[in-house]
PDB file of C-alpha atoms in Angstrom:
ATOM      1  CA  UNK A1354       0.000   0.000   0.000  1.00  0.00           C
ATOM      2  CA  UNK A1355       0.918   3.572  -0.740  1.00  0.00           C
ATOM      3  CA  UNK A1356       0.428   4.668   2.645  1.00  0.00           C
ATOM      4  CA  UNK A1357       2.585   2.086   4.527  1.00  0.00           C
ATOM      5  CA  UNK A1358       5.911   2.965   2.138  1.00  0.00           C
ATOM      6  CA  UNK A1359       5.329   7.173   2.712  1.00  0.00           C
ATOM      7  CA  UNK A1360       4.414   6.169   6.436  1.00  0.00           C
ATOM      8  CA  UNK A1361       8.030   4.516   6.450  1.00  0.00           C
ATOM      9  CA  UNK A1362       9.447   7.060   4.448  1.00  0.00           C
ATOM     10  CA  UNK A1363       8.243   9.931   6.706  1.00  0.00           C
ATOM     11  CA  UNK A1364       9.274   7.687  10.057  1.00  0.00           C
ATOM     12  CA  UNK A1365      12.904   7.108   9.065  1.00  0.00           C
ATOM     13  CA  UNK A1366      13.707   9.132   6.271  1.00  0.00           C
ATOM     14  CA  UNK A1367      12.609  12.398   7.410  1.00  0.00           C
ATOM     15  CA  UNK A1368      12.397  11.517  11.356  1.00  0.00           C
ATOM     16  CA  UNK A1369       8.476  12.616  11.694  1.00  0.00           C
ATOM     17  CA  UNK A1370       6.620  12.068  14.608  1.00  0.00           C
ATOM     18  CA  UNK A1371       4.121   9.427  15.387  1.00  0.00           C
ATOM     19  CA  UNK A1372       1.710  12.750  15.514  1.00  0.00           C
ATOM     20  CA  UNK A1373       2.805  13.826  12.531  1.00  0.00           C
ATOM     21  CA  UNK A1374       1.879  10.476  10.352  1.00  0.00           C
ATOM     22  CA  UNK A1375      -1.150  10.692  12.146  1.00  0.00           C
ATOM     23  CA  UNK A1376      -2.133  14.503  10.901  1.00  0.00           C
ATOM     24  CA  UNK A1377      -1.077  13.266   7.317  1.00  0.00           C
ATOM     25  CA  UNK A1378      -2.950  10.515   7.441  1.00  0.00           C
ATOM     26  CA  UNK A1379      -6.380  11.930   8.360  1.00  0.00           C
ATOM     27  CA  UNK A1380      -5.818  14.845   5.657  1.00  0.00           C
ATOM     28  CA  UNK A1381      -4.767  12.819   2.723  1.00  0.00           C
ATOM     29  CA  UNK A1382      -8.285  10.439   3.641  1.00  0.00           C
ATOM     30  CA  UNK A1383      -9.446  13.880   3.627  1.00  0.00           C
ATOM     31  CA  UNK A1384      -8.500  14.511  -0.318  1.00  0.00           C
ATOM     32  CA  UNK A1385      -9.185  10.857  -1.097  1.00  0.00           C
ATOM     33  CA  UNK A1386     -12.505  11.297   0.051  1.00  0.00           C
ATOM     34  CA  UNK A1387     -12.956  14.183  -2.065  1.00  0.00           C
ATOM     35  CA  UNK A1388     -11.248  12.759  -5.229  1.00  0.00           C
ATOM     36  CA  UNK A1389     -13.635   9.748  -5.313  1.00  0.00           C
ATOM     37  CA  UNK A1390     -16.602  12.132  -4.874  1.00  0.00           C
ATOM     38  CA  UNK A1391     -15.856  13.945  -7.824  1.00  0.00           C
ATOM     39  CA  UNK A1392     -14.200  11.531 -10.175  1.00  0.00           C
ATOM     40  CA  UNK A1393     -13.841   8.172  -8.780  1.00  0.00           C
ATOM     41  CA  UNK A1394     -10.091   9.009  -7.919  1.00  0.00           C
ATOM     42  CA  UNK A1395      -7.858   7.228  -5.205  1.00  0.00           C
ATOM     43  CA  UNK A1396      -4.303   9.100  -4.064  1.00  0.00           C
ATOM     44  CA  UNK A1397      -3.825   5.390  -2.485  1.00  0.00           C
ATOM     45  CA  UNK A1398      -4.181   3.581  -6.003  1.00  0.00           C
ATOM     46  CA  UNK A1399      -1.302   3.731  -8.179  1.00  0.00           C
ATOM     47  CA  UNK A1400      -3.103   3.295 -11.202  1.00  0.00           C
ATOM     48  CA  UNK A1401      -4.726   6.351 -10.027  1.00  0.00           C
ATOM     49  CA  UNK A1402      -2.378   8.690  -9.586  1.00  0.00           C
ATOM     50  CA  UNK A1403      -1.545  10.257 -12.655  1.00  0.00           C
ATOM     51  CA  UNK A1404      -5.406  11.315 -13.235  1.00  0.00           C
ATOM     52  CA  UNK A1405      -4.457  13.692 -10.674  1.00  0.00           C
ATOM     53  CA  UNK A1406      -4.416  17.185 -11.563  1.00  0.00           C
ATOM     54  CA  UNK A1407      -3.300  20.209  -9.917  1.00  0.00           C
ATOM     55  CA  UNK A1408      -6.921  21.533 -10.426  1.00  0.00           C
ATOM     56  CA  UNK A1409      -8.569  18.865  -8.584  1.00  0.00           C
ATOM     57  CA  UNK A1410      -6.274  20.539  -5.498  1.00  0.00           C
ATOM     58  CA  UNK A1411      -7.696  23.605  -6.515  1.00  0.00           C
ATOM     59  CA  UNK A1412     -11.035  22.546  -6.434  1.00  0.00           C
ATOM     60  CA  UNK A1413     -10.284  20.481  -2.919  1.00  0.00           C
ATOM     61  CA  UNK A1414      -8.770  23.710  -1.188  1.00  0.00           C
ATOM     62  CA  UNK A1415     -12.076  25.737  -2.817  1.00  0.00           C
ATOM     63  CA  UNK A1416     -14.162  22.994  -0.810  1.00  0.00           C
ATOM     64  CA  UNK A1417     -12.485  23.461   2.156  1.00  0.00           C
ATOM     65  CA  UNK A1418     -12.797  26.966   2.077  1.00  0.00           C
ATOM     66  CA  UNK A1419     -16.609  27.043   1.090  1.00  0.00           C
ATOM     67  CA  UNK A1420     -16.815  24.504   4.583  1.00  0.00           C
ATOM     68  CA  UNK A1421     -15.416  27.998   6.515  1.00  0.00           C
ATOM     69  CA  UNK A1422     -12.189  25.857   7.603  1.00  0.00           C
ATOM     70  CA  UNK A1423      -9.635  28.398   8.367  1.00  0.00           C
ATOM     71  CA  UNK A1424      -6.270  29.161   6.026  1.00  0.00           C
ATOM     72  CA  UNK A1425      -4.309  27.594   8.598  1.00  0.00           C
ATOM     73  CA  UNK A1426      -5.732  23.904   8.860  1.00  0.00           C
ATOM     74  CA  UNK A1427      -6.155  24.276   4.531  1.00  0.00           C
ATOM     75  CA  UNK A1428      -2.435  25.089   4.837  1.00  0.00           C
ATOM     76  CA  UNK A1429      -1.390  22.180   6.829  1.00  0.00           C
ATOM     77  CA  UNK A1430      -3.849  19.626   4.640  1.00  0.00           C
ATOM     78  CA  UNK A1431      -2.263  20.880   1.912  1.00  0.00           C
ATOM     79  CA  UNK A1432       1.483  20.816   3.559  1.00  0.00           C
ATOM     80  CA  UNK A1433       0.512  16.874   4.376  1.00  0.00           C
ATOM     81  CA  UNK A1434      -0.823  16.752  -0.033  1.00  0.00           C
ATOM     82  CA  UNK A1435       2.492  18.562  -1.149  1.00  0.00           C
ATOM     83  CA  UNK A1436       4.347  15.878   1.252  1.00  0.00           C
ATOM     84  CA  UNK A1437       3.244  12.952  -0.313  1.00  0.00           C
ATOM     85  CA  UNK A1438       3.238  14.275  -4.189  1.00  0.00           C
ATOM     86  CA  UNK A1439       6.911  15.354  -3.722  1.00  0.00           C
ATOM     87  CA  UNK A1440       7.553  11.137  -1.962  1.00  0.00           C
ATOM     88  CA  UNK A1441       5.646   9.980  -5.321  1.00  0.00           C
ATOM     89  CA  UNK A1442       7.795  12.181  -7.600  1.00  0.00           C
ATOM     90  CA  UNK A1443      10.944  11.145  -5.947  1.00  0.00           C
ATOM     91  CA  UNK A1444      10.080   7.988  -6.001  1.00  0.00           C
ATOM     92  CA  UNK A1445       8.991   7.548  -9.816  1.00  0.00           C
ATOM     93  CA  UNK A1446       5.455   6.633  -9.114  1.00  0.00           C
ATOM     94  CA  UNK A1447       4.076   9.907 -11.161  1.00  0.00           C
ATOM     95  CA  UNK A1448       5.904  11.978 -14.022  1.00  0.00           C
ATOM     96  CA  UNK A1449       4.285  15.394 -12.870  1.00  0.00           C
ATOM     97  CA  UNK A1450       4.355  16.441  -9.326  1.00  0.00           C
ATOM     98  CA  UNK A1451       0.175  17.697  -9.334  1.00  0.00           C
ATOM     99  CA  UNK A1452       1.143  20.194  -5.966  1.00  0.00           C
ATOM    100  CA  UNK A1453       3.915  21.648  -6.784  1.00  0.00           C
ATOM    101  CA  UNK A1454       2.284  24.804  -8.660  1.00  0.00           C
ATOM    102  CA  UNK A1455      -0.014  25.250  -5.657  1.00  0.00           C
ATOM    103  CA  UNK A1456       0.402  28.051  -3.511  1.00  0.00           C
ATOM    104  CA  UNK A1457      -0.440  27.811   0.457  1.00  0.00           C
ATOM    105  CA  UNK A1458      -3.069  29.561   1.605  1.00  0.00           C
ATOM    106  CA  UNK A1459      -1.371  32.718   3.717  1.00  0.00           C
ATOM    107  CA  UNK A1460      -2.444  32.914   7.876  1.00  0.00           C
ATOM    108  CA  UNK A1461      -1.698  34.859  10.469  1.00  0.00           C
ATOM    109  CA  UNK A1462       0.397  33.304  12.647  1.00  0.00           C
ATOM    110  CA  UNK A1463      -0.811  33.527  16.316  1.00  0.00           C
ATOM    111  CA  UNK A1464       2.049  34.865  18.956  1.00  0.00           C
ATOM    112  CA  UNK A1465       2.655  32.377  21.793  1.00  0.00           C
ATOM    113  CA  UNK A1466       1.155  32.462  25.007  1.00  0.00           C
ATOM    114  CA  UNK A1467       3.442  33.028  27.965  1.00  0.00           C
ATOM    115  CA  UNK A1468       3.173  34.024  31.634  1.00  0.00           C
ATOM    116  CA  UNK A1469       4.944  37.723  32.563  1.00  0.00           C
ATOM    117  CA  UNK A1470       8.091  36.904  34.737  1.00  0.00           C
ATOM    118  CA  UNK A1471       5.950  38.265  37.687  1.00  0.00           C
ATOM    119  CA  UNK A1472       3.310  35.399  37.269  1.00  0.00           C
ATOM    120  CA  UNK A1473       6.438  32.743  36.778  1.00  0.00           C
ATOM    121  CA  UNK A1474       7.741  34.153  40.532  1.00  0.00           C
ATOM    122  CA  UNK A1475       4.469  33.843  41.541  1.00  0.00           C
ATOM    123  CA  UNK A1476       3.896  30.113  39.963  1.00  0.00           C
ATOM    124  CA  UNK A1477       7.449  28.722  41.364  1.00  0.00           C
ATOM    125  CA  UNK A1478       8.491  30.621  44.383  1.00  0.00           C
ATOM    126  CA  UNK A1479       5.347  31.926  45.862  1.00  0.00           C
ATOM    127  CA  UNK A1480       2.424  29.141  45.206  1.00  0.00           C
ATOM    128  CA  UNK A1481       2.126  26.523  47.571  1.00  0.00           C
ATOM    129  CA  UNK A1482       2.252  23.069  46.679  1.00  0.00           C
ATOM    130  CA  UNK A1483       1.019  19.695  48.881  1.00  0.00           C
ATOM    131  CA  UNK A1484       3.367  18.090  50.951  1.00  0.00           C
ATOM    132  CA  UNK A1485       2.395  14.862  49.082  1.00  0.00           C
ATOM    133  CA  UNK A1486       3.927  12.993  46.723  1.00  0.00           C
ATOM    134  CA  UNK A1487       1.938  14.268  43.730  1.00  0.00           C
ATOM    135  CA  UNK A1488       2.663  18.260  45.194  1.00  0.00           C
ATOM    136  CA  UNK A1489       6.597  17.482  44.930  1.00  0.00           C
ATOM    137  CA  UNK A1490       6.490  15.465  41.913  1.00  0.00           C
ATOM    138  CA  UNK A1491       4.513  18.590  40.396  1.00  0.00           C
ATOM    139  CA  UNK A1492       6.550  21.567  41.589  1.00  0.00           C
ATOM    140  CA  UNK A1493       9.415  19.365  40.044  1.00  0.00           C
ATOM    141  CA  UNK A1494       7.530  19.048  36.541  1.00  0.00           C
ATOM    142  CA  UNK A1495       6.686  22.709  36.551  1.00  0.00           C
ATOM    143  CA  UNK A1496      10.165  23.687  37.387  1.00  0.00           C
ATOM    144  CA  UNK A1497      11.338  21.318  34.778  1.00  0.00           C
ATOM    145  CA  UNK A1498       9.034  22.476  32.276  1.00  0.00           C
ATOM    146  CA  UNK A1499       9.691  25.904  32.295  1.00  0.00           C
ATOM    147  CA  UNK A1500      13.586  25.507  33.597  1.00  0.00           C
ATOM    148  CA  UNK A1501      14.537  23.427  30.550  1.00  0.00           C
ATOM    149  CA  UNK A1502      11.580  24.746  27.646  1.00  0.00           C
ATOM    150  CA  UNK A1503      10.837  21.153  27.619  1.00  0.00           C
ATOM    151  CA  UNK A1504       8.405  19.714  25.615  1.00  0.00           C
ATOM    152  CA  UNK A1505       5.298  17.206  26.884  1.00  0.00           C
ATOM    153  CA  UNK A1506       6.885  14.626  25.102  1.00  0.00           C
ATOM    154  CA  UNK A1507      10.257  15.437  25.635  1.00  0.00           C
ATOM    155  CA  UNK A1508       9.158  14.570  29.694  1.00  0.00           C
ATOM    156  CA  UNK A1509       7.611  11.630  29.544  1.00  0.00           C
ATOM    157  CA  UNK A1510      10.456  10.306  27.677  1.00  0.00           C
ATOM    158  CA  UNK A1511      12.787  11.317  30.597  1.00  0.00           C
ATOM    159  CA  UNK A1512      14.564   8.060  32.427  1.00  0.00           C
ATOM    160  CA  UNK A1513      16.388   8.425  35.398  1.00  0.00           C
ATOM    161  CA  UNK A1514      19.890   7.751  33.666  1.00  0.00           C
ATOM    162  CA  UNK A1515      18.629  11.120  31.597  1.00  0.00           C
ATOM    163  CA  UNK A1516      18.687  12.983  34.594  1.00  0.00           C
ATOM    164  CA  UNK A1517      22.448  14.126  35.614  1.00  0.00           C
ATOM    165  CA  UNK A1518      21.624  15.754  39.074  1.00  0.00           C
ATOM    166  CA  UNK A1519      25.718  16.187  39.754  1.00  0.00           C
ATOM    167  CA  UNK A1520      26.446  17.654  36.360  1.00  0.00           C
ATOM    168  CA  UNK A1521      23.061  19.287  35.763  1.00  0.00           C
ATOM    169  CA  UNK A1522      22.612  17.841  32.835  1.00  0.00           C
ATOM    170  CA  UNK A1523      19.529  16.644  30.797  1.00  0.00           C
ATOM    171  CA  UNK A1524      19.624  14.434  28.336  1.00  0.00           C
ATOM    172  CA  UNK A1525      16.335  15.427  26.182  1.00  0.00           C
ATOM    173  CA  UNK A1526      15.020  13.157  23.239  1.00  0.00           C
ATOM    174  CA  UNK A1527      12.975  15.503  21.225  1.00  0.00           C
ATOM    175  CA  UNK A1528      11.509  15.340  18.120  1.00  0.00           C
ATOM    176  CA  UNK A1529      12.292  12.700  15.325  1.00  0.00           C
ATOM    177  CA  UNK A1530      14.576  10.728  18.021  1.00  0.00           C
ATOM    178  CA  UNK A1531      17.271  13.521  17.858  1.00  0.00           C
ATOM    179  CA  UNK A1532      18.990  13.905  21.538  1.00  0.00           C
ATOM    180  CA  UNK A1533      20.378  17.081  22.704  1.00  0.00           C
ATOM    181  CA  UNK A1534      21.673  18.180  26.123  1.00  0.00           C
ATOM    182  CA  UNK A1535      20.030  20.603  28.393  1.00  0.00           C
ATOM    183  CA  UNK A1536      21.535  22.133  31.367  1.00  0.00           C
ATOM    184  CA  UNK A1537      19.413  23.280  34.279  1.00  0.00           C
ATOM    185  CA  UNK A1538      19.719  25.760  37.217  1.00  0.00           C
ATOM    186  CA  UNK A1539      19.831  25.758  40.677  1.00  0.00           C
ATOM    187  CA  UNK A1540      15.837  25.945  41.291  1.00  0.00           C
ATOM    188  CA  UNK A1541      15.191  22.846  39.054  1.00  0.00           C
ATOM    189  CA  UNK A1542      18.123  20.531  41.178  1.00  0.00           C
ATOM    190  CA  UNK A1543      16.267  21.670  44.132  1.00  0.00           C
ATOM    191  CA  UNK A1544      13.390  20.343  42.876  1.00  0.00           C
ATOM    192  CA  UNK A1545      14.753  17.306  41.328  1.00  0.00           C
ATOM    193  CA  UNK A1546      16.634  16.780  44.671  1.00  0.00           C
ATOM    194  CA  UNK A1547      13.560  16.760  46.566  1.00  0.00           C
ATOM    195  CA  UNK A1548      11.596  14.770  44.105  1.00  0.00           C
ATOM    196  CA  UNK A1549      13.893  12.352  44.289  1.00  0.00           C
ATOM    197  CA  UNK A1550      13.675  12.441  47.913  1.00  0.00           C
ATOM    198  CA  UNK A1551      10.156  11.760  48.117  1.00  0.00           C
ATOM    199  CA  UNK A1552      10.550   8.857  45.631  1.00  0.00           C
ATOM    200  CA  UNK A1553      12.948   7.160  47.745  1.00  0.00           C
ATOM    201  CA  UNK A1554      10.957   7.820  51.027  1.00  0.00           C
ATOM    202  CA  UNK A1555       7.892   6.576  49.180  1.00  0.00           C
ATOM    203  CA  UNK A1556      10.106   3.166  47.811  1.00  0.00           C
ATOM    204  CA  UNK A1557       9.245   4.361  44.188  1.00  0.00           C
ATOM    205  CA  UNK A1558      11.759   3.009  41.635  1.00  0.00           C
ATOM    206  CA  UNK A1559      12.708   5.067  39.145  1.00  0.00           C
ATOM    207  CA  UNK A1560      13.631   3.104  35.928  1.00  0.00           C
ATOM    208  CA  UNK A1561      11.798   3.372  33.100  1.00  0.00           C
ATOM    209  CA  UNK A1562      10.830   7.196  33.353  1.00  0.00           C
ATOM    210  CA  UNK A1563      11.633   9.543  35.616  1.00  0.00           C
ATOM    211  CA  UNK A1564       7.930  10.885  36.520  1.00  0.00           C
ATOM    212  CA  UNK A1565       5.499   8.445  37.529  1.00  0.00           C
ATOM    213  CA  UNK A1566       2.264   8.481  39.462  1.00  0.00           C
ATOM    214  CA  UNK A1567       2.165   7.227  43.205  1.00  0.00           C
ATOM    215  CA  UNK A1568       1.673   3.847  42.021  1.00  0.00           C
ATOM    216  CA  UNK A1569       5.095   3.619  40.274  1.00  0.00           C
ATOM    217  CA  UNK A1570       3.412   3.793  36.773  1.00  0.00           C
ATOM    218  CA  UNK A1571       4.777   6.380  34.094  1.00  0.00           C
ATOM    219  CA  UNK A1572       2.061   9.886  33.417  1.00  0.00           C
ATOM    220  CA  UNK A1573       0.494  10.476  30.233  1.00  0.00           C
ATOM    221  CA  UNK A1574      -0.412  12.971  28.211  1.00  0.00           C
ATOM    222  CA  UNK A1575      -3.438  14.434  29.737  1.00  0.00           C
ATOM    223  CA  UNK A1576      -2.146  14.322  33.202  1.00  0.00           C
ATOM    224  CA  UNK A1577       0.757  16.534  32.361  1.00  0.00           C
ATOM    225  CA  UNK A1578      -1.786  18.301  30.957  1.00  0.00           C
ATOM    226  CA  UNK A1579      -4.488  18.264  34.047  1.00  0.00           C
ATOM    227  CA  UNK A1580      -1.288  19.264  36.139  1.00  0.00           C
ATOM    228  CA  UNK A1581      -0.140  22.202  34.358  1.00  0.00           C
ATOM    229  CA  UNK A1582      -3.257  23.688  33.601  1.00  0.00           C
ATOM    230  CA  UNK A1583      -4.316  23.977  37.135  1.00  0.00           C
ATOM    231  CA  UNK A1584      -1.534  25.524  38.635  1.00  0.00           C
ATOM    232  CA  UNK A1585      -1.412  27.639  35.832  1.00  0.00           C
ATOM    233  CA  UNK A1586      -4.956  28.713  36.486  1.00  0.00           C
ATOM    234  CA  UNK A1587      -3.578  30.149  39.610  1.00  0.00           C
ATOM    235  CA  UNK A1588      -1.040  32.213  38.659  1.00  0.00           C
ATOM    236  CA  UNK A1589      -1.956  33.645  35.984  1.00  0.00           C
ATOM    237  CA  UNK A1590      -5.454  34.566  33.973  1.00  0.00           C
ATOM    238  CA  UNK A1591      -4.164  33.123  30.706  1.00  0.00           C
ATOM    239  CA  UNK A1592      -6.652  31.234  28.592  1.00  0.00           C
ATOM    240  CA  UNK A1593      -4.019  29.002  27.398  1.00  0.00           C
ATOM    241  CA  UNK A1594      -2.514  26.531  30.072  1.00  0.00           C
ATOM    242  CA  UNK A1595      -0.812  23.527  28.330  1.00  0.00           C
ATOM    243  CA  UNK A1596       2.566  22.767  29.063  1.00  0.00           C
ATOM    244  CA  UNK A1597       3.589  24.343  25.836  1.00  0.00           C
ATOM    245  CA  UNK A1598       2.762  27.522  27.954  1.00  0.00           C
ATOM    246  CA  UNK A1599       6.001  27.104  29.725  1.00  0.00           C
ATOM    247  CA  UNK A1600       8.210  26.303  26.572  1.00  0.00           C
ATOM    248  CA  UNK A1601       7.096  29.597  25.473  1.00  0.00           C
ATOM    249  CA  UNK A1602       7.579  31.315  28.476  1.00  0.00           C
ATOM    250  CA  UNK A1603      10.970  29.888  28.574  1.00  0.00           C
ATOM    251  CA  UNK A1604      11.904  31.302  25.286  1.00  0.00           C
ATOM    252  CA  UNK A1605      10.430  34.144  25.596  1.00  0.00           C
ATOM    253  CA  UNK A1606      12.187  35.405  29.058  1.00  0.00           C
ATOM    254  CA  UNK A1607      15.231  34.291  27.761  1.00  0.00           C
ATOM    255  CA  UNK A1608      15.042  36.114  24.627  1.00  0.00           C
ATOM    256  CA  UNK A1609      13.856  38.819  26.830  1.00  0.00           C
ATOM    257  CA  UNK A1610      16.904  39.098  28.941  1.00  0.00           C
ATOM    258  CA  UNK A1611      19.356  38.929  26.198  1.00  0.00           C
ATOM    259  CA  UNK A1612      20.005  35.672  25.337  1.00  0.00           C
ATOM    260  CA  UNK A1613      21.195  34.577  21.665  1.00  0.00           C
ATOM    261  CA  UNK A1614      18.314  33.714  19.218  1.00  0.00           C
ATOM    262  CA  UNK A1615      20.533  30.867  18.084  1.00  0.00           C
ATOM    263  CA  UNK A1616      21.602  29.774  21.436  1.00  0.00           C
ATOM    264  CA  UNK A1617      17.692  29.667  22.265  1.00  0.00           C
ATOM    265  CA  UNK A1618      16.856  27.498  19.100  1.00  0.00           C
ATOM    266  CA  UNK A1619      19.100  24.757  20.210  1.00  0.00           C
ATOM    267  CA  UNK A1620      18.117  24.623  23.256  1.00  0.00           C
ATOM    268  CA  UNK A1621      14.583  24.610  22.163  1.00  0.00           C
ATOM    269  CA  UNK A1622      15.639  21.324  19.802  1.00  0.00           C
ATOM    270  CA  UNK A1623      14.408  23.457  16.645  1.00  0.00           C
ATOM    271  CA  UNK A1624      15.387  22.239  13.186  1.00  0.00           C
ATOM    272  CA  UNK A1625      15.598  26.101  12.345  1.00  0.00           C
ATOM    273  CA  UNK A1626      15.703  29.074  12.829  1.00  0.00           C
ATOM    274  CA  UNK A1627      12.574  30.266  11.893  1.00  0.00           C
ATOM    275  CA  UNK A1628      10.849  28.365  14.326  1.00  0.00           C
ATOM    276  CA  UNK A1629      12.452  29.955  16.992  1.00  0.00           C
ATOM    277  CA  UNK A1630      11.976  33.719  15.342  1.00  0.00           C
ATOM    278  CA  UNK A1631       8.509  33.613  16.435  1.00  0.00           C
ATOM    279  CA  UNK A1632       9.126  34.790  19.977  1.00  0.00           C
ATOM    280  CA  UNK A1633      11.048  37.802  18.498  1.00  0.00           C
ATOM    281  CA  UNK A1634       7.756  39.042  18.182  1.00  0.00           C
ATOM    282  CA  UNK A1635       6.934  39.509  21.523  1.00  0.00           C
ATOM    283  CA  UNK A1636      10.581  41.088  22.264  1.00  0.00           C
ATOM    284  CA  UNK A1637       9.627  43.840  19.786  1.00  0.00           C
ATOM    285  CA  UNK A1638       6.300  44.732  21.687  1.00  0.00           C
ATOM    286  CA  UNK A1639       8.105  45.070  24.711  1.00  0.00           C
ATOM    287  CA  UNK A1640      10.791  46.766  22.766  1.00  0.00           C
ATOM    288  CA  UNK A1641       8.747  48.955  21.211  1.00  0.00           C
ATOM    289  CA  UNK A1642       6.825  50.044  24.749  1.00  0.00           C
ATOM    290  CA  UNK A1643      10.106  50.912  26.093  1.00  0.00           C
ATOM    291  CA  UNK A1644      11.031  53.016  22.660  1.00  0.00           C
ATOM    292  CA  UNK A1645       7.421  54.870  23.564  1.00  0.00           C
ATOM    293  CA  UNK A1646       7.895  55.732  27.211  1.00  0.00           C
ATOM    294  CA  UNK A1647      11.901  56.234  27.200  1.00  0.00           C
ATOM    295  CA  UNK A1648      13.092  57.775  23.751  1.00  0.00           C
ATOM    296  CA  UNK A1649      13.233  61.863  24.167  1.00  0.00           C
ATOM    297  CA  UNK A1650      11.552  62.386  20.462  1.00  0.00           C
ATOM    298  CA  UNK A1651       9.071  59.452  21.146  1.00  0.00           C
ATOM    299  CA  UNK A1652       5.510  60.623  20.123  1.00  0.00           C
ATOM    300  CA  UNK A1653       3.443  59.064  23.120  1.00  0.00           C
ATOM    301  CA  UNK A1654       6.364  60.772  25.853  1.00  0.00           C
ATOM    302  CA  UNK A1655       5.095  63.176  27.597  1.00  0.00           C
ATOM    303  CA  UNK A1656       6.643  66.353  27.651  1.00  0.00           C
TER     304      UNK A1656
END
């Protein structure tokens, strides 16, 4: 099947993510669904494939936009359609790559959330947490979240041998298995120290992965989830509480007290640099607030 080999190709060629197969997947059922509507077409059947015509993309991103879906999923169905055309191209399965004359759809991109350095305070040195198992184990995933700009994913993949309390040291496996080390601060071994504390008191082995429930077994998604977003709910009145939140606020205080944009993006595990511009954006804001209130000729200084 087509699917399997540009499943394959995406896992080890181009180190995707589970997540991301899965996105691709659902959109290009998405276009198959619409090429058999309108002309008894299959992107899965080879014999197929060279019916298809960058029109009938046309016509699909038309549909899509006639259904009021918004620029930004068309763009990513149609990043997942451009994906697999350019795997059949390379791969001699079609003679004319149907998406490569179509344009994507232009969005604006949202800013990231983040929490103001007075809400962080707030969140790690102010908040109290239980003196339970779960309270330490969650000051220590909070700290570690926001410490480190870790990912959700990037934490549950955490084993203890990742965890270098004496060097302070992280050994992160981010996206498409690619490792990279992080160090950490004082605030986040203080919290790892007591966490690991509280594990030993509580005869919790830690093998497998370094946070686990009370129970020994390893969280999951929505718990990290559940966690963040209610401590988050009490420091700050953000809409937006996923641990993402805390990558961004990461980057985004580091940026914001001078750090290198290129230092931040490997730290951050991005494949480029663009990814990491986005949190230039809020740097200018503040930049430009200071510029108002500070510069001499500024036109909103009062005289």
């Amino acid at each position: 099947m087509l699917w399997q080999k540009f499943e394959k190709y995406l896992l080890l060629e181009r180190s995707s993510s589970a997540h991301t197969c899965k996105a691709y997947k659902t959109d290009l059922h998405d276009l198959n669904s619409f090429l058999l509507d309108i002309g008894d077409i299959s992107v899965f059947q080879p014999e197929d494939l060279e019916k298809i015509h960058h029109r009938m993309l046309r016509d699909w991103m038309a549909s899509l936009m006639e259904k009021g879906i918004s620029n930004r999923s068309i763009a990513r169905k149609l990043s997942a359609a451009k994906s697999y055309f350019a795997y059949l191209h390379k791969s001699s399965l079609i003679q004319v790559n149907p998406a490569s004359r179509i344009k994507v759809p232009k969005f604006e991109k949202k800013l990231p959330s983040f929490l103001k350095e007075s809400e962080t305070e707030y969140l790690l040195d102010q908040m109290e947490f239980p003196q339970s198992f779960e309270g330490v184990r969650d000051k220590c995933l909070l700290e570690m979240l926001y410490g480190c700009g870790l990912r959700s994913s990037e934490v549950l993949a955490l084993t203890r041998a990742h965890v270098d309390i004496h060097s302070q040291i992280l050994r992160v496996q981010g996206k498409g298995n690619k490792e990279r080390d992080l160090p950490f601060g004082k605030h986040v071994l203080a919290a790892i120290q007591s966490y690991l504390a509280t594990c030993a008191k509580a005869d919790i082995q830690l093998q497998d992965r370094f946070f686990v429930r009370k129970n020994g077994q390893a969280l999951y998604p929505s718990l990290i989830y559940n966690i963040v977003n209610k401590y988050l709910g009490q420091a700050s009145s953000l809409t937006q509480r996923s641990p993402h939140v805390l990558r961004h606020t990461f980057a985004t205080h580091m940026l914001d007290n001078g750090a290198d944009l290129n230092a931040i993006k490997e730290l951050l595990g991005h494949s480029s640099l663009a990814a990491t511009q986005v949190y230039t954006h809020n740097t200018i804001s503040k930049l430009k607030s200071v510029h108002s209130q500070a510069h001499p000729r500024a036109e909103n200084r009062e005289s």
